[in-house]
Coordinates of C-alpha atoms in Angstrom, one line a residue:
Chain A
X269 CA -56.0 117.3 62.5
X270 CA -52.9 116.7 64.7
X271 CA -49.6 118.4 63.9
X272 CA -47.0 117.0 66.5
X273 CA -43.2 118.3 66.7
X274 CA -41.9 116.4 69.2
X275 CA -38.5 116.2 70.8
X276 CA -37.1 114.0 74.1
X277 CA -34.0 113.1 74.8
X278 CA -34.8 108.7 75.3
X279 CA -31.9 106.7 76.8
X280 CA -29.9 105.9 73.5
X281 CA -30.9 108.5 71.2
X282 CA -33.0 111.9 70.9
X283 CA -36.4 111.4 69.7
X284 CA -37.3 114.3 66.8
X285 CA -40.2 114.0 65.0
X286 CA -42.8 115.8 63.1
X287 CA -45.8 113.9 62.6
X288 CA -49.0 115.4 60.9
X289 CA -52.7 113.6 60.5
X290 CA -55.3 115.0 58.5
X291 CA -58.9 114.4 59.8
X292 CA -59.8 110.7 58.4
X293 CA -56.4 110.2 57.8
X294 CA -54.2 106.8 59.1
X295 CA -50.4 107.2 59.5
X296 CA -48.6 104.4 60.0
X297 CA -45.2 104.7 61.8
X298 CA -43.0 101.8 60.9
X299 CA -39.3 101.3 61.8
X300 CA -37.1 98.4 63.9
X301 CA -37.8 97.8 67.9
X302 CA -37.0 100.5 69.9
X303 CA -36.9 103.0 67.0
X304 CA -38.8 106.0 69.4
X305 CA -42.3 104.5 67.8
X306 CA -44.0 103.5 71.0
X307 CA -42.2 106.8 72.8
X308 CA -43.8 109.3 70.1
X309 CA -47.0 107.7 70.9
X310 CA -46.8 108.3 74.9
X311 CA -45.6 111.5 74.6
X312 CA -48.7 112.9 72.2
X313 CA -51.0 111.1 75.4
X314 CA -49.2 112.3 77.7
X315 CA -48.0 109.7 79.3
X316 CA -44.3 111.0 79.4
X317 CA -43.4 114.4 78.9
X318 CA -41.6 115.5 75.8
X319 CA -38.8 117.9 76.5
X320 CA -39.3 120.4 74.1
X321 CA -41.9 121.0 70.7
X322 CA -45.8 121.4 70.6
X323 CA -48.6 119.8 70.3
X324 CA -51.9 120.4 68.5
X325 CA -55.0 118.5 68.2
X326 CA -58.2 120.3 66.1
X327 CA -56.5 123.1 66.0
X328 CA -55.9 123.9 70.3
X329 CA -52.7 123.2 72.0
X330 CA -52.3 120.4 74.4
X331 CA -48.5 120.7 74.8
X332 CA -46.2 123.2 73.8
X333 CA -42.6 123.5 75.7
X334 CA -42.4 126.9 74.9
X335 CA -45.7 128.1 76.8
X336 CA -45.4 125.4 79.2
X337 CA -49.0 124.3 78.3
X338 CA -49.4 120.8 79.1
X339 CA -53.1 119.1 79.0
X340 CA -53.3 116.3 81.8
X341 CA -53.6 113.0 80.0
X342 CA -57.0 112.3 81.3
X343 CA -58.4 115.8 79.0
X344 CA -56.5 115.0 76.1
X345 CA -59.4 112.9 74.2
X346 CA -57.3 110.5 72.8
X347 CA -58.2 107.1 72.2
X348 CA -55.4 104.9 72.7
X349 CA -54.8 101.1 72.7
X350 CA -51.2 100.2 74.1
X351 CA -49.0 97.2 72.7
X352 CA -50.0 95.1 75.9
X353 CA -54.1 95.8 75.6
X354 CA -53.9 96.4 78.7
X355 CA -57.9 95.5 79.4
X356 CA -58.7 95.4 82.7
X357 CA -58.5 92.0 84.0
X358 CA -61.3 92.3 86.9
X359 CA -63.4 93.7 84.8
X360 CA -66.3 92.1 82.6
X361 CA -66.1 92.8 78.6
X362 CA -68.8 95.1 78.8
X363 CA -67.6 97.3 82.0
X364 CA -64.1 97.4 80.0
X365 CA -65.5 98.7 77.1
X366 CA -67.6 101.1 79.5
X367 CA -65.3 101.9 81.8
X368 CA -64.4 105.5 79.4
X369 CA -68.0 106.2 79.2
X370 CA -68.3 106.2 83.0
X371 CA -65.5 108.2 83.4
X372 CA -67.2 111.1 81.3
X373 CA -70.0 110.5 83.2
X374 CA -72.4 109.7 80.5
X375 CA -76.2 108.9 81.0
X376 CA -76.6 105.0 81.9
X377 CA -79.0 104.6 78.7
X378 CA -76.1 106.4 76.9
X379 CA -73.7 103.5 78.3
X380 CA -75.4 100.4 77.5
X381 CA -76.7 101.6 74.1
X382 CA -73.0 102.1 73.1
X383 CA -71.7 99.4 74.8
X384 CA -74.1 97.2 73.1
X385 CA -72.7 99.1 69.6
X386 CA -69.3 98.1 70.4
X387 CA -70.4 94.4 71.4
X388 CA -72.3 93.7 68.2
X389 CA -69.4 95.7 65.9
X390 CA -66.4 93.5 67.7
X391 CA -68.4 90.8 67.3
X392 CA -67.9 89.6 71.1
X393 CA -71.5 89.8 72.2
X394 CA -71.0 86.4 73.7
X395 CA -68.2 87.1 76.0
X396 CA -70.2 90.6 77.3
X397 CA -70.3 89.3 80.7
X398 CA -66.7 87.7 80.8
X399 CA -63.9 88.4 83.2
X400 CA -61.5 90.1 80.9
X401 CA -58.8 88.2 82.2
X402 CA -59.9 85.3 80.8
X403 CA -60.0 86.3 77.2
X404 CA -57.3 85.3 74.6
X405 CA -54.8 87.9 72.5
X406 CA -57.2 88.3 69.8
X407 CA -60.5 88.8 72.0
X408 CA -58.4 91.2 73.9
X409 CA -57.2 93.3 71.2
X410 CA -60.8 93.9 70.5
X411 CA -62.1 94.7 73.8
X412 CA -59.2 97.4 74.2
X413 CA -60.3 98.8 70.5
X414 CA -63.7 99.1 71.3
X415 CA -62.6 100.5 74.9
X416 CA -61.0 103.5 73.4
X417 CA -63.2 103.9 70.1
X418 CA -66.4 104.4 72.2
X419 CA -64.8 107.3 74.3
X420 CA -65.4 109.1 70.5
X421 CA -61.7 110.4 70.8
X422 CA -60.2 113.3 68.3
X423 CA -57.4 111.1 67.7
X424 CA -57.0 107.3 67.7
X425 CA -53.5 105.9 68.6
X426 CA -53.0 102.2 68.1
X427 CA -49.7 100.4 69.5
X428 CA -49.1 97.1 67.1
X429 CA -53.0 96.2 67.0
X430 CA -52.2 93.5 64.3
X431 CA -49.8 91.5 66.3
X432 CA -52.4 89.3 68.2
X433 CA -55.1 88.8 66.0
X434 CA -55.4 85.5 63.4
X435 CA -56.1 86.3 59.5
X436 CA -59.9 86.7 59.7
X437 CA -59.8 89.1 62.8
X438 CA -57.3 91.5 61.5
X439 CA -59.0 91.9 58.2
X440 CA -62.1 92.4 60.7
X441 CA -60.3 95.3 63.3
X442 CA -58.3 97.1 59.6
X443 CA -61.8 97.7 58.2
X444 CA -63.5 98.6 62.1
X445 CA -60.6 101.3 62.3
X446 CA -60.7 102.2 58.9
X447 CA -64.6 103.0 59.0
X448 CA -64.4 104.7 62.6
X449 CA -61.7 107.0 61.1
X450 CA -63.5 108.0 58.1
X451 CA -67.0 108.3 59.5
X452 CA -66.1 109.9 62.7
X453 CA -63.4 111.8 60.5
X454 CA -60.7 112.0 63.1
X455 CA -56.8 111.3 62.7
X456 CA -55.2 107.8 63.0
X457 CA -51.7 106.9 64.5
X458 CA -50.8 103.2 64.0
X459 CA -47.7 101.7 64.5
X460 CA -46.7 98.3 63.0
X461 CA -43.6 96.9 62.2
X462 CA -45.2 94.8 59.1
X463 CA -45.2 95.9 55.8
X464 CA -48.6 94.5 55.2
X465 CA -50.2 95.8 57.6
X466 CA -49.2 99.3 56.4
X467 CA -50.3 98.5 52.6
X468 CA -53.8 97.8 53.7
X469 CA -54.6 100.6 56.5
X470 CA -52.7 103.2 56.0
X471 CA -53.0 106.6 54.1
X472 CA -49.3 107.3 54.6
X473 CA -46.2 106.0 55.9
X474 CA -43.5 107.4 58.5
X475 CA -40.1 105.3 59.0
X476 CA -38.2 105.8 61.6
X477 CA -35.1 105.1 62.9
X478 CA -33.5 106.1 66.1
X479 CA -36.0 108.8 66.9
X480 CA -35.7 110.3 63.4
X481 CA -38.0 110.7 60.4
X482 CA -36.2 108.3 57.5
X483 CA -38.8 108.5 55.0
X484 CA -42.4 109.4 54.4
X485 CA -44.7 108.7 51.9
X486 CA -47.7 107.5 50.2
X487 CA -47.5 103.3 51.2
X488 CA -47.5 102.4 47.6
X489 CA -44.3 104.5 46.9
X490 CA -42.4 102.9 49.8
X491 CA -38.4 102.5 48.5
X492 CA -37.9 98.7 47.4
X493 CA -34.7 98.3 49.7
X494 CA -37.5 98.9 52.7
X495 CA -40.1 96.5 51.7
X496 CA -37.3 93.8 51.8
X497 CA -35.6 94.3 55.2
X498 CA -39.4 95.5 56.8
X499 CA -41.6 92.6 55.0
X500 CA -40.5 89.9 58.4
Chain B
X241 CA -8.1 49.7 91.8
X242 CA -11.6 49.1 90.7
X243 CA -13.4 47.9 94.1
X244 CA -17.0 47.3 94.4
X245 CA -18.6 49.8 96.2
X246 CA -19.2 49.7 99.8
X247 CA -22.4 50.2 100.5
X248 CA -25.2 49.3 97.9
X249 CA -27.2 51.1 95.7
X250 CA -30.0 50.5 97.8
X251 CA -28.4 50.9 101.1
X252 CA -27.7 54.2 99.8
X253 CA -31.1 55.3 99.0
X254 CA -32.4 54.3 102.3
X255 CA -29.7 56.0 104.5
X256 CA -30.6 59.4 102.5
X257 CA -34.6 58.7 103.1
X258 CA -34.2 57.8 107.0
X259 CA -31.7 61.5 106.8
X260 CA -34.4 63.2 105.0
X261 CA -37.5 61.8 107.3
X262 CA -35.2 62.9 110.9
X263 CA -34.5 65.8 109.5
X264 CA -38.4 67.1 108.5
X265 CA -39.2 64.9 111.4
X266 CA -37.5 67.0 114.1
X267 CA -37.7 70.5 112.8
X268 CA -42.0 70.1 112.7
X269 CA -41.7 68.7 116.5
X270 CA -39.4 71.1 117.7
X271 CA -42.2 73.8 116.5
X272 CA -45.4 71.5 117.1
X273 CA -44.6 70.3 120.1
X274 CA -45.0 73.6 122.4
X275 CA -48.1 74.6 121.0
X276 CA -49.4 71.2 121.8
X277 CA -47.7 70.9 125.2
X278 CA -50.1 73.8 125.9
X279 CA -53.6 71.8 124.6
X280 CA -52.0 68.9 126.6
X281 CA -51.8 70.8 130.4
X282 CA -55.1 72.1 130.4
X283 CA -58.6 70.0 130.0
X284 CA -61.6 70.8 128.4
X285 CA -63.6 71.8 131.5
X286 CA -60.7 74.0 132.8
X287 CA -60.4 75.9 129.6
X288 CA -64.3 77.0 129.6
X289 CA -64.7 77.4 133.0
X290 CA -61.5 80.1 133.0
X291 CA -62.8 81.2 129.3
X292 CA -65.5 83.1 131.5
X293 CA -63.3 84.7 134.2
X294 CA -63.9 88.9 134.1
X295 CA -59.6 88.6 133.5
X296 CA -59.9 86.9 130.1
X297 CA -63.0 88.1 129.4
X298 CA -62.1 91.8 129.6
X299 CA -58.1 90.9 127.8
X300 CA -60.1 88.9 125.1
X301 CA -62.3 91.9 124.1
X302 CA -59.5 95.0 124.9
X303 CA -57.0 93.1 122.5
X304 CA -59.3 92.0 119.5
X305 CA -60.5 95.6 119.9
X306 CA -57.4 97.5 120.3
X307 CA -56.0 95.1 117.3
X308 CA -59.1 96.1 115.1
X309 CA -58.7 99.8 115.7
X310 CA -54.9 99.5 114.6
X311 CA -55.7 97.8 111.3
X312 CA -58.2 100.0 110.4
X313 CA -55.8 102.8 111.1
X314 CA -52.6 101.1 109.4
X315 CA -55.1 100.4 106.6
X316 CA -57.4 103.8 106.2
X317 CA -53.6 105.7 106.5
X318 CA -51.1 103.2 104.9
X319 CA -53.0 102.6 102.0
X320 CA -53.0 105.8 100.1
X321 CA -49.3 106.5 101.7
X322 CA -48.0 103.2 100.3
X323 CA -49.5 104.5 96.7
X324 CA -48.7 108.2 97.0
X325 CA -44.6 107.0 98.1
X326 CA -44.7 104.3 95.2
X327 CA -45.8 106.7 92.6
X328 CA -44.0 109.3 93.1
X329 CA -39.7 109.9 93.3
X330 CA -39.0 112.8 96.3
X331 CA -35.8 113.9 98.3
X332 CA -35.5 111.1 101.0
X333 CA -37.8 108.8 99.5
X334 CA -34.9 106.1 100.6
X335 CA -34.7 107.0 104.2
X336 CA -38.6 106.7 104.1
X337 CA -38.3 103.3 102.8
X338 CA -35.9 102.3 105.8
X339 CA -38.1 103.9 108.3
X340 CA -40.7 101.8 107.2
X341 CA -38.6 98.4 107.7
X342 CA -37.1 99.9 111.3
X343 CA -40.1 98.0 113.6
X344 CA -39.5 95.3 112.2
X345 CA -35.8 94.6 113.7
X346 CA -36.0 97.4 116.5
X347 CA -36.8 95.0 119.2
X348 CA -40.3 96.2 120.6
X349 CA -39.3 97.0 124.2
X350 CA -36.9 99.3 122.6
X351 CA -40.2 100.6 120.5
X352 CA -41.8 101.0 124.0
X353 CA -39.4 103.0 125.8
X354 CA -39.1 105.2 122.5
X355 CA -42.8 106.0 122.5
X356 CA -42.8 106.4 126.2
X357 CA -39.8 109.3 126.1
X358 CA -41.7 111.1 123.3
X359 CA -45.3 110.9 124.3
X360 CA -44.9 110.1 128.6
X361 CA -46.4 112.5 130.6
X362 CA -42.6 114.3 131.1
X363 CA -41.6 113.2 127.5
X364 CA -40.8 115.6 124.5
X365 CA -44.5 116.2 123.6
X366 CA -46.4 114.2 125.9
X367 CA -44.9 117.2 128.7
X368 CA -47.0 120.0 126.8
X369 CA -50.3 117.3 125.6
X370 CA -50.3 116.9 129.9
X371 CA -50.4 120.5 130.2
X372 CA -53.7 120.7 128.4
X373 CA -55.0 118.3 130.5
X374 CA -54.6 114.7 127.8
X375 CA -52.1 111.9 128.7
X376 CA -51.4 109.6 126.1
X377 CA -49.0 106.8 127.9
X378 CA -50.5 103.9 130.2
X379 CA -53.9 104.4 128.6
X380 CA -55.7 101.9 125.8
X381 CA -54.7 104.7 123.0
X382 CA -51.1 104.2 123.9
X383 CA -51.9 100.6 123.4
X384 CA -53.3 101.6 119.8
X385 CA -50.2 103.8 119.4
X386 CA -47.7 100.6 120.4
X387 CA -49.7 98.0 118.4
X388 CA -50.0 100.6 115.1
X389 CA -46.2 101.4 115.5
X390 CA -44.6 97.5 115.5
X391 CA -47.0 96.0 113.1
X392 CA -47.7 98.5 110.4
X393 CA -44.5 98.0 108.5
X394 CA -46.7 94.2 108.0
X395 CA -49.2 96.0 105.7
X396 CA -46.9 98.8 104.5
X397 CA -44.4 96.7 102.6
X398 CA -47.1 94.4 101.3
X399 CA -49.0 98.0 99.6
X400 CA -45.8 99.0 98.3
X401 CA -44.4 95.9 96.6
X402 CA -47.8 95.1 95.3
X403 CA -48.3 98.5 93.8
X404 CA -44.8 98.9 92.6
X405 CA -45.2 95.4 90.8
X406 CA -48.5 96.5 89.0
X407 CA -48.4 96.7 85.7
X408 CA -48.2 100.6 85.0
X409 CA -50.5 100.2 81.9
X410 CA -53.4 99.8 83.9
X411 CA -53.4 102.6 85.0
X412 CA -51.9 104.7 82.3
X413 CA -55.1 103.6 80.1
X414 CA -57.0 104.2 82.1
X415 CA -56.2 107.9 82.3
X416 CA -56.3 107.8 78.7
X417 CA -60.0 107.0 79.1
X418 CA -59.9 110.2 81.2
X419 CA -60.5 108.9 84.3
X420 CA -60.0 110.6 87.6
X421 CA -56.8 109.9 89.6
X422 CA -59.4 108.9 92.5
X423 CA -61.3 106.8 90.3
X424 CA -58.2 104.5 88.9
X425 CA -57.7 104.0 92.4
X426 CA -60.5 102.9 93.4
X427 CA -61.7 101.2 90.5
X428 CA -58.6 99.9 89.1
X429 CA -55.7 100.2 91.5
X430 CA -57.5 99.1 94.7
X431 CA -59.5 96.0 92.6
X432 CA -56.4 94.6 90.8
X433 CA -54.5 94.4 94.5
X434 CA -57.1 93.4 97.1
X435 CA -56.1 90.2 97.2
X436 CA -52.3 90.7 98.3
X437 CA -53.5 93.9 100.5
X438 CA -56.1 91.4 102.3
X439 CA -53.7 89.0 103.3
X440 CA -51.2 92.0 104.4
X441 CA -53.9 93.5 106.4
X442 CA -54.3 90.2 108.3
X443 CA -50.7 89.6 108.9
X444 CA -50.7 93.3 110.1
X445 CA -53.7 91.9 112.8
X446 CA -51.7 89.3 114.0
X447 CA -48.9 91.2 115.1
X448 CA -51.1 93.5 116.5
X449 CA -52.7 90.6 118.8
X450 CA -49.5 89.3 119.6
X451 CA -47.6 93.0 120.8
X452 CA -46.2 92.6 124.3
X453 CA -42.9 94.4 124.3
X454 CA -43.7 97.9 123.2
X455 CA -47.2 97.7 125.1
X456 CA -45.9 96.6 128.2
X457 CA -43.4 99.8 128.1
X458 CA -45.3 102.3 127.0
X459 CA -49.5 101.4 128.2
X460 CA -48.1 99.7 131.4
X461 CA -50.4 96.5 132.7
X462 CA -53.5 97.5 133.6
X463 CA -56.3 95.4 133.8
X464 CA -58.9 96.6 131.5
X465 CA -57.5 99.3 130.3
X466 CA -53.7 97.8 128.4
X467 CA -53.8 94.9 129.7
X468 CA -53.8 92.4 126.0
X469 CA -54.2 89.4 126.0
X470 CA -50.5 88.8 125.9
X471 CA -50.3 90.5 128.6
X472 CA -52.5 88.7 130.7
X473 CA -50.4 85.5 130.0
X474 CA -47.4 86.8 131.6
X475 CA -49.6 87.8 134.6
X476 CA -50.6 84.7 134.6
X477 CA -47.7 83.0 135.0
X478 CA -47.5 84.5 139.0
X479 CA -51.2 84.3 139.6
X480 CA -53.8 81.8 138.3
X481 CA -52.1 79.8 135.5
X482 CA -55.0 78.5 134.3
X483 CA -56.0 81.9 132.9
X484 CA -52.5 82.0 131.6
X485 CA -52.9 78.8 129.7
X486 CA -56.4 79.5 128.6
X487 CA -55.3 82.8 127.0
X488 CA -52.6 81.1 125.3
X489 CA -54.7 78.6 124.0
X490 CA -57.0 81.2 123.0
X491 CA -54.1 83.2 120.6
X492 CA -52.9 80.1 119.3
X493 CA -56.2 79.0 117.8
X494 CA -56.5 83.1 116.7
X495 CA -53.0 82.8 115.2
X496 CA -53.6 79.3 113.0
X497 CA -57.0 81.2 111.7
X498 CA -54.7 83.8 110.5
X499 CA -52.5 81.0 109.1
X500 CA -55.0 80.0 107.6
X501 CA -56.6 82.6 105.8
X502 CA -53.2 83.9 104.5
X503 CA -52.7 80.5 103.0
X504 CA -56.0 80.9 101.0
X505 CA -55.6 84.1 99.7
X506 CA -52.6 83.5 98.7
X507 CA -54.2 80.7 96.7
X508 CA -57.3 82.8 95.5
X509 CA -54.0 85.0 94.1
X510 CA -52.1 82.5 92.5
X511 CA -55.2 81.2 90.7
X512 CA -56.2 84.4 89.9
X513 CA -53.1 85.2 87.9

């Protein structure tokens, strides 16, 4: 369960939001570039400080303003794929999606049996020993997914995953995060800008604009005037 | 008045070639031509037979020592300081930044004298290290000290623009991933920047090699203890010349290696981008 109130002042406007997940739950935060999307996203990792609000994952804090509790990124648990993908280009496919494992200093059998999960599941078995700097959008966008869902995070976070990927591999990553959600019943932040996208994965629907909450809803009740000017 | 031209089409085009060939023609001789002046006074024979005198010997091995001691230094120390500046915003993080640049336009006798006043055996604190019984000037550490203080700002700004240019989200994911601040560095800053840090480092060596100025002020000129190969060369020029020009010959084939090996990382980068 997260339950987010977050508020920083961005260059333009103030970001205000209250987001809440529910365990096995995928919220989809839509709205135009440079809306706050991306911003409410590093702020619940961490990445930038919010200036005021709280911040609960499973029930314990990892921010609040008013305490001054603020979890270090790196503690937070939270998988999260960036716009970019930002796989590590030095790196082999399989030491990518390892690298988090590593980190927490899991046993090596631990590693490769995972690893070898993730492989099979992405279906990029083939390209396990690959450079990731060589890979295309699409094999990318998979190697960062299965990067941060084999951490096990409490909260998956996922920064335009669609945008890269062709027909068949999008269907193929919506079903991957929509099983890993349910079975691993965590909460889901994904932010698209494509009404589609938000039909098929997701549970419920924030719009924002300017760093504020516009409308929020069940995706099949989204207001007609918004399908029109958001379908691109 | 509609004319024909003057001069040709083709008259044209070959003044602006025969322009174009002077021109490249006489800026590579005017910088070839002293390095090969100096293959062209010696001979084969002389250059090995002076290659084994104790003078070059002993100026050969104290500067590719002394030089190898100041990278590693520069590198072991600059390394973390070029991250630890570029990551983080303090009070005077500008007038560190111009501190850096300094030896590289402070001309390096000026360096020299500088180092002497502070560390000399009657200087600022060299007065109270010669109390305790350690002088720091005229000795091969001063050399160290000379060498580490003109040619670090080689390696420095390299570090710094090559870790202030690297993509942020790198390394933000990888915290994410909750990894260390020690182990992004070394598994993802370090990795993704070798290349460029490499060929800094190297540039950093060749200055190092080549210091004469601020090690001729502040270590003095004695042989087998500060006297670089540089050095040696200028000592040459009163005494046996053919140590001199043996010396010479030796730093310029030192200095196209280092030519050399920049050009290639350079490439190794390109390619690997």
């Amino acid at each position: 369960m997260l339950e987010a109130t977050i508020h920083k002042k961005l260059r333009d406007f103030s970001l205000d939001l209250t987001i809440h997940a529910r365990p096995g739950e995928i919220v989809v935060l839509m709205g135009e570039n440079g809306a706050g999307k991306t911003s409410a996203l590093n702020c619940i990792s961490g990445l930038i400080p919010p200036d005021g609000g709280s911040i609960r994952l499973d029930g314990s804090i990892i921010f609040d303003a008013g305490t001054c509790v603020e979890i270090p990124v790196e503690n937070r648990r939270i998988g999260y794929v960036s716009q970019n993908t930002a796989v590590f280009p030095h790196l082999s496919v399989s030491d990518n999606i390892a690298f988090g494992l590593r980190a927490g200093h899991r046993s090596r059998e631990f590693i490769r049996e995972r690893v070898g999960h993730w492989l099979n599941d992405m279906n990029i078995r083939d390209l396990a020993e690959v450079k990731a700097g060589k890979l295309s959008g699409g094999q990318k966008q998979r190697v960062a997914l299965a990067r941060a869902m084999a951490t096990e995070p409490s909260l998956l976070m996922l920064d335009e995953p669609f945008t890269a990927l062709d027909a068949d591999t999008t269907r193929l990553v919506k079903e991957l995060a929509r099983t890993f959600v349910t079975e691993h019943a965590i909460p889901c932040l994904v932010v698209t800008h494509r009404i589609t996208d938000c039909r098929d994965v997701g549970d419920k629907v924030c719009m924002i604009s300017r760093g504020m909450k516009e409308w929020e809803g069940k995706p099949g009740d989204l207001p007609a005037c918004i399908c029109r000017s958001g379908d691109l | 008045m509609n004319s024909a031209p003057v001069f040709s089409r083709k008259f044209r085009k070959t003044v602006t070639c025969i322009a174009g060939a002077v021109l490249i023609t006489s800026v590579t001789l005017y910088l070839a031509l002293p390095v090969v002046a100096l293959f062209f006074r010696t001979s084969p024979e002389l250059f090995f037979s002076s290659l084994s005198t104790p003078d070059v010997i002993s100026a050969l091995f104290l500067s590719l020592f002394t030089s190898t001691v100041s990278l590693g230094v520069v590198i072991l120390v600059g390394t973390p300081f070029a991250y630890v500046h570029c990551r983080n915003n303090y009070p005077g993080k500008v007038v560190v930044d111009t501190l850096i640049d300094l030896p590289l336009v402070l001309p390096p006798a000026v360096a020299g004298l500088a180092l002497l006043i502070l560390w000399g055996r009657v200087g600022i604190l060299g007065q109270y290290l010669s109390l305790s019984g350690i002088s720091v000037a005229f000795t091969t550490l001063a050399v160290i000290m000379a060498q580490i203080f003109v040619a670090s700002p080689f390696y420095l700004r390299q570090a710094k623009s090559l870790f202030e240019q690297l993509d942020p989200a790198y390394e933000q994911t990888a915290r994410t991933l909750g990894a260390s601040p020690l182990r992004i560095f070394a598994l993802i800053t370090l990795p993704l920047t070798a290349n460029g840090l490499v060929s800094g480092a190297v540039m950093t060596f060749g200055r190092a090699l080549g210091e004469f100025g601020a090690t001729i002020m502040f270590a003095g000129n004695l042989p087998g203890v500060t006297q670089t190969m540089p050095l040696a060369v200028y000592v040459g020029m009163e005494g046996n010349f053919a140590v001199g020009l043996t010396i010479s010959i030796l730093l310029v084939i030192i200095s196209f290696a280092i030519m050399i090996a920049v050009r290639l990382l350079a490439r190794r980068e390109a390619f690997h981008a």
